[in-house]
């Protein structure tokens, strides 16, 4: 209808193809139009079958039911959905191969060896590479694109020497439907390294992270299947598993030794979580001080907790605000969320503190201080919360700074920090589009060499700071500002 070639959805009843829910939504209109003739009579079993309720995303091969308003994981007894999926993949692979030959000929006839994009009338090189969706894997793609733009973290993995798996094969050479098979001898670090190396090299429009996703299936059972997953949960699992694997050996050389040889990651900047320090804890690791005071006897308990990210509540007074332009009271800011996280609070009846002096659980207060800030501050806004039996989404817009986030007032000992050591600049934002954690879509904004890009699976577009600032952020990545010797204070 609209001639769009983005996000094609095929109806599994009549095989007609329309644009999906994240374009103009003509696939949904096709379903709605099919409901009109059956309003005044009881639906017969034959009529029930021609409702055009189920369709498939031709890009991700995920199946969606409009009646359930959710993605469908199960298949028919004869495995018909899987057969459609395999058929579409074969069509796409043959089209992709011919398209690649056509593009190669164009490149050979041109002196310009990188992709071109028109910006404000002028032509500029666009070397960004998208990540193909393998079946509701937008949660993974958004996190990978964000991490790939954290330069210090990304460069460490890209500079690691390649390692060949013992069976002499790469884990990625498997078809879409056989990822659950194969050898157990896999390396998350190696496949993560290969994926990062494939991005920003400018040689292809989109890269398929099948090899990495296969390893994710093998070592993270929570993420098996084709249903939508939580991007924040995936990021934590990914970083934790990278951290654990990096503590092992690498071609006979301890990875901790490689880390110590990296001059950019000195021992003073390390924060150990679950064993020896790695690049994960050196970049993302910080330390919280947790103070709990008994309200009966005044006994104070302190403990230090390492963290890789901070999960911030959106204060309850802002939860009904759904858009930036809504003027029903003050706008929620990132500072409001940070203040809510660090402010003194009284623990409720379900969180009574076991006071060692009183020898029983007592009412108490709790307060967080940041004892050590990380190089990259990852802030997770808690948009999903349980109410009764449902997990609802808080759709409130939260205003966040693109530059100069000052964390000094949340430090335990702010007087010991330098003038610019507490300032952070935004480098990436993960956004969740939709209403529920088990559905919807993830995209990411990230800054690269002074320009902002929007990563929507295989599609990458240049964008501007104003657009980034309007995003309803789910995860924010801030990089510590490097103080320049002799430079004036900003």
Short mmCIF file of C-alpha atoms in Angstrom, two decimals:
data_model
loop_
_atom_site.label_atom_id
_atom_site.label_comp_id
_atom_site.label_asym_id
_atom_site.label_seq_id
_atom_site.Cartn_x
_atom_site.Cartn_y
_atom_site.Cartn_z
CA UNK A 1 0.00 0.00 0.00
CA UNK A 2 2.71 2.48 1.01
CA UNK A 3 5.56 0.94 -1.06
CA UNK A 4 7.69 0.66 2.09
CA UNK A 5 10.42 -1.99 2.10
CA UNK A 6 10.99 -1.72 5.86
CA UNK A 7 9.67 -4.33 8.31
CA UNK A 8 7.52 -6.44 5.92
CA UNK A 9 4.90 -8.60 7.68
CA UNK A 10 3.28 -11.52 5.84
CA UNK A 11 -0.24 -12.69 6.72
CA UNK A 12 -0.13 -16.44 7.37
CA UNK A 13 -3.75 -16.81 6.24
CA UNK A 14 -3.57 -15.27 2.75
CA UNK A 15 0.18 -14.58 2.26
CA UNK A 16 -0.35 -10.86 1.56
CA UNK A 17 2.54 -8.65 2.66
CA UNK A 18 2.15 -5.28 4.40
CA UNK A 19 4.37 -2.95 6.42
CA UNK A 20 4.59 -3.77 10.12
CA UNK A 21 3.61 -2.06 13.35
CA UNK A 22 6.75 0.09 13.51
CA UNK A 23 6.26 1.61 10.03
CA UNK A 24 2.73 2.58 8.92
CA UNK A 25 0.89 -0.38 10.40
CA UNK A 26 -0.83 -1.58 7.23
CA UNK A 27 -0.49 -5.20 8.39
CA UNK A 28 -2.67 -4.35 11.37
CA UNK A 29 -5.18 -2.60 9.12
CA UNK A 30 -5.33 -5.76 6.99
CA UNK A 31 -6.30 -7.71 10.13
CA UNK A 32 -8.87 -5.08 11.18
CA UNK A 33 -10.47 -5.03 7.71
CA UNK A 34 -10.96 -8.81 7.91
CA UNK A 35 -13.09 -8.39 11.07
CA UNK A 36 -15.72 -6.06 9.52
CA UNK A 37 -17.97 -8.62 7.68
CA UNK A 38 -18.49 -10.74 10.80
CA UNK A 39 -20.19 -8.36 13.19
CA UNK A 40 -23.87 -9.44 13.09
CA UNK A 41 -23.78 -13.25 12.99
CA UNK A 42 -22.27 -15.96 15.13
CA UNK A 43 -18.87 -16.90 13.80
CA UNK A 44 -18.79 -20.41 12.40
CA UNK A 45 -15.72 -22.60 12.66
CA UNK A 46 -14.97 -21.95 8.98
CA UNK A 47 -15.24 -18.20 9.45
CA UNK A 48 -13.03 -18.41 12.53
CA UNK A 49 -10.16 -19.66 10.35
CA UNK A 50 -10.18 -16.71 7.97
CA UNK A 51 -9.74 -13.95 10.52
CA UNK A 52 -6.19 -13.12 9.32
CA UNK A 53 -5.05 -12.82 12.94
CA UNK A 54 -1.55 -14.32 12.66
CA UNK A 55 1.33 -12.83 10.69
CA UNK A 56 5.11 -13.14 10.53
CA UNK A 57 7.78 -10.47 10.49
CA UNK A 58 9.83 -11.28 7.37
CA UNK A 59 12.91 -9.59 8.88
CA UNK A 60 13.01 -11.31 12.27
CA UNK A 61 10.87 -14.41 11.44
CA UNK A 62 8.89 -13.82 14.65
CA UNK A 63 5.17 -14.68 14.67
CA UNK A 64 2.56 -12.26 15.97
CA UNK A 65 -1.13 -12.74 16.82
CA UNK A 66 -3.32 -9.62 16.68
CA UNK A 67 -6.09 -11.29 18.70
CA UNK A 68 -3.68 -12.03 21.56
CA UNK A 69 -1.82 -8.75 20.85
CA UNK A 70 1.46 -10.53 21.48
CA UNK A 71 4.21 -12.55 19.84
CA UNK A 72 3.59 -16.30 19.56
CA UNK A 73 6.29 -18.79 20.56
CA UNK A 74 4.52 -22.12 19.87
CA UNK A 75 4.02 -23.81 16.50
CA UNK A 76 1.39 -26.04 14.88
CA UNK A 77 1.60 -29.81 15.29
CA UNK A 78 2.98 -30.09 11.75
CA UNK A 79 5.54 -27.32 12.35
CA UNK A 80 4.03 -25.12 9.63
CA UNK A 81 5.32 -21.87 11.14
CA UNK A 82 8.87 -23.21 11.12
CA UNK A 83 8.49 -24.23 7.45
CA UNK A 84 7.39 -20.69 6.54
CA UNK A 85 10.31 -19.33 8.54
CA UNK A 86 12.82 -21.55 6.70
CA UNK A 87 11.26 -20.72 3.32
CA UNK A 88 11.49 -16.97 3.99
CA UNK A 89 15.08 -17.32 5.11
CA UNK A 90 16.03 -19.19 1.92
CA UNK A 91 14.39 -16.46 -0.17
CA UNK A 92 16.18 -13.76 1.79
CA UNK A 93 19.55 -15.50 1.57
CA UNK A 94 19.31 -15.79 -2.23
CA UNK A 95 18.18 -12.15 -2.52
CA UNK A 96 20.91 -11.04 -0.12
CA UNK A 97 23.58 -12.83 -2.17
CA UNK A 98 22.50 -11.24 -5.45
CA UNK A 99 22.21 -7.83 -3.78
CA UNK A 100 25.71 -8.20 -2.37
CA UNK A 101 27.11 -8.95 -5.87
CA UNK A 102 25.30 -5.89 -7.25
CA UNK A 103 26.71 -3.66 -4.50
CA UNK A 104 30.22 -5.04 -5.04
CA UNK A 105 30.06 -4.10 -8.74
CA UNK A 106 28.93 -0.60 -7.85
CA UNK A 107 31.82 -0.25 -5.39
CA UNK A 108 34.32 -1.49 -7.96
CA UNK A 109 33.14 1.20 -10.38
CA UNK A 110 33.37 3.91 -7.77
CA UNK A 111 36.37 5.49 -6.08
CA UNK A 112 34.44 5.80 -2.84
CA UNK A 113 34.73 2.64 -0.74
CA UNK A 114 32.28 3.49 2.03
CA UNK A 115 28.54 3.93 2.29
CA UNK A 116 27.20 7.40 1.49
CA UNK A 117 24.47 9.37 3.18
CA UNK A 118 23.04 12.78 2.32
CA UNK A 119 23.06 15.20 5.23
CA UNK A 120 21.79 18.75 4.74
CA UNK A 121 22.33 18.46 1.00
CA UNK A 122 25.95 17.33 1.27
CA UNK A 123 27.20 13.77 0.88
CA UNK A 124 29.05 12.20 3.81
CA UNK A 125 30.47 8.75 4.51
CA UNK A 126 28.43 6.51 6.81
CA UNK A 127 30.53 3.65 8.16
CA UNK A 128 28.01 2.42 10.76
CA UNK A 129 26.85 -1.20 10.49
CA UNK A 130 23.45 -2.46 11.65
CA UNK A 131 22.72 -5.78 13.33
CA UNK A 132 20.18 -8.11 11.72
CA UNK A 133 17.26 -9.24 13.85
CA UNK A 134 17.35 -13.04 14.29
CA UNK A 135 13.89 -13.36 15.83
CA UNK A 136 12.99 -10.76 18.48
CA UNK A 137 16.69 -10.10 19.14
CA UNK A 138 16.32 -6.31 19.14
CA UNK A 139 17.02 -6.41 22.91
CA UNK A 140 20.47 -7.86 22.16
CA UNK A 141 21.15 -5.60 19.17
CA UNK A 142 20.42 -2.41 21.15
CA UNK A 143 22.84 -3.43 23.92
CA UNK A 144 25.58 -4.52 21.48
CA UNK A 145 25.38 -1.24 19.54
CA UNK A 146 25.55 0.74 22.79
CA UNK A 147 28.59 -1.18 24.07
CA UNK A 148 30.32 -0.89 20.68
CA UNK A 149 30.32 2.90 21.09
CA UNK A 150 31.99 2.85 24.51
CA UNK A 151 35.45 3.28 23.05
CA UNK A 152 37.65 2.08 25.91
CA UNK A 153 35.55 -1.04 26.47
CA UNK A 154 35.18 -1.85 22.78
CA UNK A 155 38.86 -1.31 21.92
CA UNK A 156 39.98 -3.77 24.59
CA UNK A 157 38.06 -6.64 22.97
CA UNK A 158 38.96 -5.64 19.41
CA UNK A 159 42.66 -5.73 20.30
CA UNK A 160 42.48 -9.24 21.79
CA UNK A 161 44.11 -11.90 19.57
CA UNK A 162 41.68 -14.18 17.73
CA UNK A 163 41.20 -17.64 19.19
CA UNK A 164 40.23 -20.71 17.17
CA UNK A 165 37.82 -23.09 18.84
CA UNK A 166 39.22 -26.55 19.44
CA UNK A 167 36.94 -28.20 16.91
CA UNK A 168 38.28 -25.90 14.19
CA UNK A 169 34.84 -24.52 13.35
CA UNK A 170 33.12 -21.25 14.12
CA UNK A 171 29.88 -21.49 16.06
CA UNK A 172 28.02 -19.21 13.68
CA UNK A 173 27.84 -21.52 10.67
CA UNK A 174 24.52 -22.98 11.67
CA UNK A 175 21.08 -22.43 10.24
CA UNK A 176 18.42 -20.38 11.95
CA UNK A 177 16.53 -23.33 13.46
CA UNK A 178 19.46 -25.41 14.79
CA UNK A 179 21.07 -23.05 17.29
CA UNK A 180 20.23 -25.40 20.16
CA UNK A 181 22.51 -28.06 18.61
CA UNK A 182 26.29 -28.14 18.33
CA UNK A 183 29.33 -28.38 20.56
CA UNK A 184 29.64 -27.10 24.10
CA UNK A 185 33.10 -25.70 23.38
CA UNK A 186 32.14 -22.06 22.82
CA UNK A 187 33.68 -18.73 23.79
CA UNK A 188 31.49 -15.72 24.56
CA UNK A 189 34.51 -13.39 24.61
CA UNK A 190 35.62 -14.56 21.16
CA UNK A 191 32.20 -14.15 19.54
CA UNK A 192 31.71 -10.81 21.27
CA UNK A 193 35.09 -9.71 19.89
CA UNK A 194 34.14 -10.79 16.35
CA UNK A 195 30.85 -8.90 16.54
CA UNK A 196 32.53 -5.70 17.71
CA UNK A 197 35.13 -6.01 14.94
CA UNK A 198 32.35 -6.30 12.35
CA UNK A 199 30.79 -2.99 13.45
CA UNK A 200 32.11 0.41 12.31
CA UNK A 201 34.34 -1.04 9.58
CA UNK A 202 32.07 0.26 6.82
CA UNK A 203 32.23 -2.84 4.62
CA UNK A 204 28.61 -3.92 4.99
CA UNK A 205 25.19 -2.46 5.68
CA UNK A 206 24.20 -5.03 8.32
CA UNK A 207 25.96 -7.83 10.17
CA UNK A 208 24.23 -11.02 11.35
CA UNK A 209 25.25 -11.83 14.97
CA UNK A 210 24.18 -15.48 14.64
CA UNK A 211 27.46 -16.80 16.00
CA UNK A 212 27.19 -14.67 19.15
CA UNK A 213 23.51 -15.49 19.62
CA UNK A 214 24.31 -19.20 19.36
CA UNK A 215 26.77 -18.84 22.23
CA UNK A 216 24.18 -16.85 24.21
CA UNK A 217 21.75 -19.75 23.76
CA UNK A 218 24.38 -22.22 24.97
CA UNK A 219 25.52 -20.41 28.12
CA UNK A 220 22.47 -18.30 29.02
CA UNK A 221 19.41 -20.61 28.98
CA UNK A 222 17.14 -17.70 30.02
CA UNK A 223 17.49 -16.21 26.54
CA UNK A 224 16.64 -19.31 24.48
CA UNK A 225 13.63 -19.05 22.22
CA UNK A 226 12.26 -16.29 20.02
CA UNK A 227 10.25 -14.30 22.56
CA UNK A 228 11.11 -10.70 23.47
CA UNK A 229 13.54 -10.32 26.38
CA UNK A 230 14.48 -7.51 28.77
CA UNK A 231 17.47 -5.56 27.40
CA UNK A 232 18.70 -4.62 30.87
CA UNK A 233 18.56 -8.22 32.07
CA UNK A 234 20.47 -9.30 28.96
CA UNK A 235 23.12 -6.62 29.51
CA UNK A 236 23.71 -7.79 33.10
CA UNK A 237 23.97 -11.45 32.06
CA UNK A 238 26.30 -10.54 29.19
CA UNK A 239 28.65 -8.44 31.35
CA UNK A 240 28.65 -11.03 34.15
CA UNK A 241 29.53 -13.89 31.76
CA UNK A 242 32.19 -11.82 29.98
CA UNK A 243 33.68 -10.98 33.40
CA UNK A 244 33.74 -14.64 34.46
CA UNK A 245 35.25 -15.86 31.18
CA UNK A 246 37.87 -13.10 31.15
CA UNK A 247 39.20 -14.36 34.48
CA UNK A 248 40.25 -17.60 32.75
CA UNK A 249 43.19 -18.22 30.40
CA UNK A 250 43.49 -16.96 26.83
CA UNK A 251 45.87 -18.84 24.50
CA UNK A 252 47.92 -19.76 27.54
CA UNK A 253 48.11 -16.18 28.81
CA UNK A 254 46.01 -15.04 31.74
CA UNK A 255 43.56 -12.38 30.64
CA UNK A 256 44.14 -10.56 33.93
CA UNK A 257 47.80 -10.22 32.86
CA UNK A 258 46.67 -8.74 29.51
CA UNK A 259 44.48 -6.33 31.43
CA UNK A 260 47.33 -5.27 33.73
CA UNK A 261 49.50 -4.53 30.71
CA UNK A 262 46.90 -2.09 29.38
CA UNK A 263 48.13 1.32 30.52
CA UNK A 264 44.65 2.84 30.24
CA UNK A 265 43.28 0.54 32.94
CA UNK A 266 45.48 1.05 35.98
CA UNK A 267 45.08 -0.99 39.17
CA UNK A 268 43.77 2.04 41.09
CA UNK A 269 40.72 2.19 38.84
CA UNK A 270 39.68 -1.44 39.28
CA UNK A 271 36.67 -2.71 41.19
CA UNK A 272 36.58 -6.44 41.88
CA UNK A 273 33.25 -8.26 41.57
CA UNK A 274 33.22 -12.05 41.96
CA UNK A 275 36.97 -12.58 41.87
CA UNK A 276 39.81 -10.86 40.01
CA UNK A 277 39.33 -7.58 38.17
CA UNK A 278 38.66 -7.59 34.42
CA UNK A 279 37.95 -4.93 31.79
CA UNK A 280 34.25 -5.26 32.72
CA UNK A 281 34.78 -4.18 36.33
CA UNK A 282 37.53 -1.72 35.36
CA UNK A 283 35.14 0.15 33.06
CA UNK A 284 31.69 -0.34 34.63
CA UNK A 285 32.60 -1.17 38.23
CA UNK A 286 31.75 1.22 41.04
CA UNK A 287 31.17 0.86 44.79
CA UNK A 288 28.12 1.81 46.87
CA UNK A 289 28.09 2.36 50.63
CA UNK A 290 24.86 1.10 52.17
CA UNK A 291 24.04 2.67 55.57
CA UNK A 292 21.26 1.16 57.72
CA UNK A 293 20.26 2.77 61.05
CA UNK A 294 18.10 1.08 63.68
CA UNK A 295 15.33 3.50 64.74
CA UNK A 296 15.06 1.90 68.19
CA UNK A 297 18.66 1.89 69.48
CA UNK A 298 20.42 3.99 66.82
CA UNK A 299 22.92 1.29 65.83
CA UNK A 300 24.45 2.00 62.42
CA UNK A 301 25.45 -0.74 59.98
CA UNK A 302 27.61 -0.05 56.94
CA UNK A 303 28.57 -2.28 54.06
CA UNK A 304 30.15 -1.75 50.67
CA UNK A 305 28.48 -3.19 47.57
CA UNK A 306 30.17 -3.30 44.14
CA UNK A 307 27.94 -2.44 41.17
CA UNK A 308 28.05 -2.48 37.37
CA UNK A 309 24.96 -0.31 36.95
CA UNK A 310 22.45 1.57 39.10
CA UNK A 311 18.73 0.78 38.84
CA UNK A 312 16.72 3.93 39.52
CA UNK A 313 13.02 4.17 40.38
CA UNK A 314 10.94 6.81 38.62
CA UNK A 315 9.39 8.67 41.61
CA UNK A 316 5.70 7.85 42.06
CA UNK A 317 4.56 11.49 41.69
CA UNK A 318 5.76 11.45 38.06
CA UNK A 319 4.38 8.07 36.98
CA UNK A 320 1.14 9.36 35.42
CA UNK A 321 2.98 11.79 33.12
CA UNK A 322 3.25 10.13 29.71
CA UNK A 323 4.67 12.81 27.39
CA UNK A 324 7.27 15.56 27.51
CA UNK A 325 4.74 18.24 26.53
CA UNK A 326 2.25 17.34 29.29
CA UNK A 327 2.12 20.23 31.74
CA UNK A 328 0.53 18.65 34.81
CA UNK A 329 3.18 19.67 37.30
CA UNK A 330 6.99 19.56 37.15
CA UNK A 331 8.80 17.35 34.63
CA UNK A 332 10.66 14.30 35.92
CA UNK A 333 14.43 14.62 35.53
CA UNK A 334 17.29 12.16 35.88
CA UNK A 335 18.34 14.10 38.98
CA UNK A 336 14.93 13.33 40.55
CA UNK A 337 15.57 9.61 39.96
CA UNK A 338 19.11 9.79 41.39
CA UNK A 339 17.89 11.75 44.40
CA UNK A 340 15.16 9.17 45.03
CA UNK A 341 17.81 6.43 44.89
CA UNK A 342 20.23 8.09 47.35
CA UNK A 343 17.83 9.87 49.73
CA UNK A 344 17.26 8.59 53.26
CA UNK A 345 14.23 6.28 53.38
CA UNK A 346 12.44 4.34 56.08
CA UNK A 347 12.22 0.62 55.35
CA UNK A 348 8.68 -0.80 55.35
CA UNK A 349 7.35 -3.72 57.41
CA UNK A 350 8.49 -6.29 54.84
CA UNK A 351 12.13 -5.08 55.03
CA UNK A 352 12.73 -4.96 58.78
CA UNK A 353 16.44 -4.77 59.69
CA UNK A 354 17.97 -7.44 61.94
CA UNK A 355 19.64 -5.26 64.58
CA UNK A 356 22.60 -7.03 66.20
CA UNK A 357 22.32 -4.89 69.33
CA UNK A 358 18.55 -5.32 69.82
CA UNK A 359 18.87 -9.00 68.77
CA UNK A 360 15.69 -8.78 66.67
CA UNK A 361 14.25 -7.20 63.53
CA UNK A 362 13.53 -3.51 63.99
CA UNK A 363 12.29 -0.54 62.04
CA UNK A 364 15.21 1.22 60.37
CA UNK A 365 16.29 3.75 57.76
CA UNK A 366 18.47 3.17 54.71
CA UNK A 367 20.69 5.47 52.67
CA UNK A 368 23.02 4.90 49.72
CA UNK A 369 26.24 6.79 49.05
CA UNK A 370 28.50 6.27 46.05
CA UNK A 371 31.93 5.42 47.45
CA UNK A 372 33.59 5.07 44.02
CA UNK A 373 32.32 6.18 40.61
CA UNK A 374 33.00 4.02 37.53
CA UNK A 375 34.57 5.12 34.25
CA UNK A 376 31.28 4.38 32.51
CA UNK A 377 28.17 5.08 34.56
CA UNK A 378 25.28 2.88 33.46
CA UNK A 379 21.87 4.06 34.72
CA UNK A 380 18.83 1.80 34.35
CA UNK A 381 15.41 3.45 34.72
CA UNK A 382 12.98 0.94 36.28
CA UNK A 383 10.15 1.27 33.77
CA UNK A 384 8.64 -2.16 34.43
CA UNK A 385 6.95 -2.95 37.75
CA UNK A 386 4.54 -5.54 39.06
CA UNK A 387 0.97 -4.58 39.94
CA UNK A 388 -1.12 -7.55 41.16
CA UNK A 389 -0.39 -10.19 38.46
CA UNK A 390 0.71 -7.87 35.66
CA UNK A 391 4.03 -6.26 34.83
CA UNK A 392 3.20 -2.73 33.71
CA UNK A 393 5.36 -0.13 32.05
CA UNK A 394 5.99 3.38 33.40
CA UNK A 395 5.92 5.46 30.21
CA UNK A 396 6.93 8.75 31.86
CA UNK A 397 9.39 10.93 29.96
CA UNK A 398 12.54 11.49 32.05
CA UNK A 399 14.68 14.48 31.08
CA UNK A 400 18.40 13.66 31.01
CA UNK A 401 21.50 15.75 30.19
CA UNK A 402 23.59 14.96 27.13
CA UNK A 403 26.63 16.62 28.67
CA UNK A 404 27.93 17.44 32.11
CA UNK A 405 25.99 15.06 34.40
CA UNK A 406 27.48 16.01 37.78
CA UNK A 407 27.60 13.11 40.25
CA UNK A 408 29.58 14.93 42.96
CA UNK A 409 26.63 15.48 45.32
CA UNK A 410 26.01 11.70 45.51
CA UNK A 411 29.57 10.86 46.55
CA UNK A 412 30.50 9.73 50.06
CA UNK A 413 33.64 11.91 50.09
CA UNK A 414 33.16 14.60 47.41
CA UNK A 415 36.06 16.66 48.76
CA UNK A 416 38.52 13.97 47.61
CA UNK A 417 37.41 14.13 43.96
CA UNK A 418 38.94 16.34 41.28
CA UNK A 419 37.12 19.27 39.64
CA UNK A 420 36.05 17.28 36.58
CA UNK A 421 36.28 13.68 37.77
CA UNK A 422 32.54 13.64 38.62
CA UNK A 423 31.32 14.97 35.27
CA UNK A 424 29.86 12.54 32.74
CA UNK A 425 28.84 12.87 29.09
CA UNK A 426 26.18 10.71 27.44
CA UNK A 427 27.43 8.15 24.91
CA UNK A 428 24.45 5.81 24.39
CA UNK A 429 20.73 5.40 25.17
CA UNK A 430 18.59 2.25 24.92
CA UNK A 431 14.87 2.90 24.32
CA UNK A 432 11.94 0.49 24.70
CA UNK A 433 8.99 1.14 22.37
CA UNK A 434 5.70 -0.49 23.35
CA UNK A 435 3.69 -1.27 26.46
CA UNK A 436 5.07 -4.46 27.98
CA UNK A 437 8.42 -6.08 28.79
CA UNK A 438 7.47 -9.24 26.85
CA UNK A 439 6.60 -7.33 23.68
CA UNK A 440 7.48 -4.07 21.97
CA UNK A 441 10.75 -3.14 20.34
CA UNK A 442 14.22 -1.93 21.41
CA UNK A 443 16.37 0.62 19.58
CA UNK A 444 19.48 2.54 20.61
CA UNK A 445 20.99 5.98 20.12
CA UNK A 446 24.78 6.27 20.34
CA UNK A 447 27.44 8.91 19.73
CA UNK A 448 30.39 8.07 17.48
CA UNK A 449 33.12 10.58 16.61
CA UNK A 450 30.90 13.52 17.47
CA UNK A 451 27.82 12.34 15.53
CA UNK A 452 24.67 10.69 16.89
CA UNK A 453 23.27 7.57 15.24
CA UNK A 454 19.99 5.72 15.66
CA UNK A 455 20.37 1.93 15.61
CA UNK A 456 17.16 0.09 14.73
CA UNK A 457 18.33 -3.48 14.12
CA UNK A 458 19.77 -3.56 10.56
CA UNK A 459 18.83 0.08 9.88
CA UNK A 460 21.26 2.81 10.99
CA UNK A 461 20.48 6.50 10.46
CA UNK A 462 22.15 9.76 11.41
CA UNK A 463 20.19 11.78 13.93
CA UNK A 464 20.64 14.92 16.05
CA UNK A 465 20.97 15.75 19.74
CA UNK A 466 17.45 17.18 19.91
CA UNK A 467 15.95 13.84 18.83
CA UNK A 468 18.11 11.94 21.32
CA UNK A 469 17.05 14.28 24.13
CA UNK A 470 13.35 13.54 23.46
CA UNK A 471 13.79 9.76 23.78
CA UNK A 472 12.08 7.92 26.63
CA UNK A 473 15.27 6.38 27.93
CA UNK A 474 15.39 2.90 29.45
CA UNK A 475 19.17 2.53 29.88
CA UNK A 476 21.63 5.45 29.82
CA UNK A 477 25.40 5.08 29.36
CA UNK A 478 27.52 8.01 30.56
CA UNK A 479 31.31 8.20 30.05
CA UNK A 480 33.56 9.93 32.56
CA UNK A 481 34.82 13.23 31.15
CA UNK A 482 38.57 13.27 30.68
CA UNK A 483 40.17 16.37 32.21
CA UNK A 484 42.54 18.03 29.75
CA UNK A 485 45.79 19.34 31.24
CA UNK A 486 45.81 23.13 31.29
CA UNK A 487 42.25 23.42 29.98
CA UNK A 488 39.79 25.81 31.56
CA UNK A 489 36.98 24.42 33.66
CA UNK A 490 33.79 23.78 31.72
#
